[in-house]
Coordinates of C-alpha atoms in Angstrom, one line a residue:
M1 CA -59.2 12.5 55.9
E2 CA -61.5 14.5 54.1
G3 CA -65.0 12.9 52.1
V4 CA -63.2 12.2 48.5
K5 CA -59.8 12.6 49.8
A6 CA -56.2 12.6 51.6
L7 CA -53.0 14.6 52.9
R8 CA -50.6 12.5 52.6
E9 CA -47.6 13.8 54.3
F10 CA -43.8 12.7 53.7
E11 CA -40.3 13.1 56.0
V12 CA -37.1 11.8 54.8
F13 CA -34.8 11.1 56.7
A14 CA -30.5 10.2 56.7
G15 CA -29.6 9.3 60.5
T16 CA -30.8 12.2 62.8
E17 CA -30.5 14.8 59.4
K18 CA -34.4 15.7 57.7
V19 CA -33.4 14.7 53.3
A20 CA -36.9 15.7 51.8
S21 CA -40.0 17.0 52.6
A22 CA -43.0 15.8 50.9
S23 CA -46.8 16.7 51.3
T24 CA -49.6 15.2 48.4
T25 CA -52.9 15.0 47.8
W26 CA -54.6 11.7 47.6
L27 CA -58.1 10.4 46.2
Y28 CA -60.2 7.8 46.5
I29 CA -60.8 6.0 44.4
D30 CA -63.5 2.6 42.9
V31 CA -61.1 1.9 40.7
D32 CA -64.9 -1.1 39.3
K33 CA -67.0 2.1 38.8
K34 CA -63.6 4.3 37.3
R35 CA -65.4 6.8 40.1
V36 CA -64.8 9.0 42.9
R37 CA -65.6 7.7 46.1
K38 CA -66.4 8.5 50.1
I39 CA -63.7 7.5 51.9
P40 CA -64.7 4.3 54.2
E41 CA -65.4 5.5 57.4
D42 CA -62.5 2.2 58.6
M43 CA -60.3 3.9 56.7
P44 CA -58.5 6.5 58.9
E45 CA -57.8 2.9 62.2
I46 CA -55.6 2.1 58.9
Y47 CA -53.6 5.0 58.3
T48 CA -51.3 6.3 60.8
I49 CA -52.6 10.0 61.2
E50 CA -49.7 12.6 62.0
P51 CA -50.4 16.7 63.7
E52 CA -48.3 18.0 61.5
A53 CA -47.6 19.8 58.8
A54 CA -44.4 17.9 56.0
L55 CA -43.9 21.1 54.5
E56 CA -44.4 25.1 55.5
E57 CA -47.3 25.6 52.6
P58 CA -50.4 23.3 52.1
V59 CA -49.8 21.5 48.8
E60 CA -53.5 22.4 48.2
K61 CA -52.4 26.0 48.2
W62 CA -50.0 25.9 45.4
K63 CA -51.7 26.6 41.4
G64 CA -48.8 26.8 39.4
D65 CA -48.9 27.1 35.8
P66 CA -49.5 24.3 32.9
D67 CA -49.4 27.1 30.1
F68 CA -46.5 28.8 29.7
V69 CA -44.1 28.7 26.6
A70 CA -41.1 26.2 27.2
D71 CA -37.5 27.5 26.3
F72 CA -36.8 24.5 25.7
E73 CA -38.2 21.6 25.1
M74 CA -36.8 17.4 25.4
E75 CA -38.9 14.2 23.5
I76 CA -38.3 11.6 25.8
T77 CA -39.5 8.4 24.6
I78 CA -41.6 5.6 26.7
R79 CA -40.4 2.6 27.7
V80 CA -42.4 -0.4 27.9
S81 CA -41.1 -0.5 31.8
D82 CA -42.2 2.6 32.3
Y83 CA -45.9 1.5 32.8
D84 CA -46.6 -0.2 36.3
V85 CA -49.7 -2.5 36.7
N86 CA -52.6 0.1 35.8
G87 CA -51.9 0.7 32.2
H88 CA -50.3 3.7 32.0
V89 CA -46.8 5.7 33.4
N90 CA -45.8 5.3 37.2
N91 CA -45.4 8.6 38.6
S92 CA -42.0 8.3 39.6
M93 CA -41.3 8.5 35.8
Y94 CA -42.4 11.9 35.4
I95 CA -39.7 13.0 37.6
D96 CA -37.5 10.7 36.0
Y97 CA -38.3 12.2 32.2
L98 CA -37.2 15.5 35.0
T99 CA -34.5 15.2 36.0
T100 CA -33.6 14.4 31.9
A101 CA -34.6 16.8 30.0
L102 CA -32.8 19.1 33.3
F103 CA -29.5 17.0 32.4
E104 CA -30.0 17.7 28.8
F105 CA -30.4 21.5 29.7
Y106 CA -28.4 22.6 32.4
G107 CA -25.7 20.3 32.5
K108 CA -25.1 16.9 34.7
S109 CA -23.5 20.1 37.6
K110 CA -26.6 21.3 39.2
K111 CA -28.4 18.7 42.1
I112 CA -32.4 19.1 42.5
N113 CA -33.4 21.0 46.2
M114 CA -37.2 22.3 45.0
L115 CA -39.7 19.9 43.4
K116 CA -43.2 21.1 43.3
I117 CA -45.8 18.9 40.9
R118 CA -49.2 18.7 40.0
Y119 CA -50.4 15.6 37.7
L120 CA -53.4 16.3 35.8
Q121 CA -53.8 13.2 32.8
E122 CA -52.6 9.5 32.9
I123 CA -50.2 8.7 30.3
D124 CA -51.3 5.5 29.1
M125 CA -50.1 2.6 27.0
A126 CA -51.3 4.2 23.3
I127 CA -48.7 6.9 23.3
R128 CA -45.0 6.3 23.0
S129 CA -43.5 9.8 23.3
T130 CA -44.4 12.7 25.5
K131 CA -41.6 15.6 26.1
V132 CA -40.9 17.7 28.4
G133 CA -40.3 21.4 28.5
I134 CA -38.5 24.2 30.5
K135 CA -39.0 28.1 31.3
T136 CA -37.1 29.6 33.9
A137 CA -38.9 32.0 35.1
N138 CA -38.0 34.4 38.9
G139 CA -35.5 32.2 40.1
K140 CA -37.6 29.3 39.5
I141 CA -38.3 26.8 36.2
L142 CA -41.0 25.8 35.1
Y143 CA -41.7 22.5 33.4
K144 CA -44.2 20.3 32.4
I145 CA -44.9 17.0 30.9
F146 CA -46.9 17.0 27.3
N147 CA -48.1 16.3 24.5
A148 CA -49.3 18.9 21.1
D149 CA -52.4 19.0 23.2
V150 CA -51.9 17.9 26.0
V151 CA -50.6 18.7 29.7
Y152 CA -49.9 15.0 31.6
A153 CA -47.8 17.1 34.3
F154 CA -46.8 20.4 35.1
G155 CA -44.9 21.8 38.3
E156 CA -41.4 23.8 39.5
T157 CA -37.9 23.0 40.5
C158 CA -34.9 24.5 41.5
I159 CA -31.7 24.0 41.2
D160 CA -27.9 24.5 42.9
K161 CA -24.4 23.3 41.6
V162 CA -23.4 20.1 43.1

């Protein structure tokens, strides 16, 4: 934790086998003032601080490219259940939208083995649908979740045959 942001590292195990790793960057937000705020001094006491990183490359070094032209686009209808208590689409639903588009484009015999995502803007309750765009480039699959003039999130993924 430093200043206004913190890194959160995750490792998921099935027995002794590590099956997933993740790293996220979080900003401390004053929800009443809707502003970024310095992390309170007592916050490190609430969370366990681990010295190891979950990923080989720091999450903040990955930049990605949200401006690519998609080879495939799919419109996704946003359901009421996709929204969280804050009135925007829950972050986990972005992954659901992506996997739906990957299934449609590549077929069901694929398994995601790597996923990077950068959230840019909330999808609020005024938005009723969004699009997922996919492009294959340099052995990776680029994707973005977007509408005409805004990219909500983008990233890259790799898939394997099951």
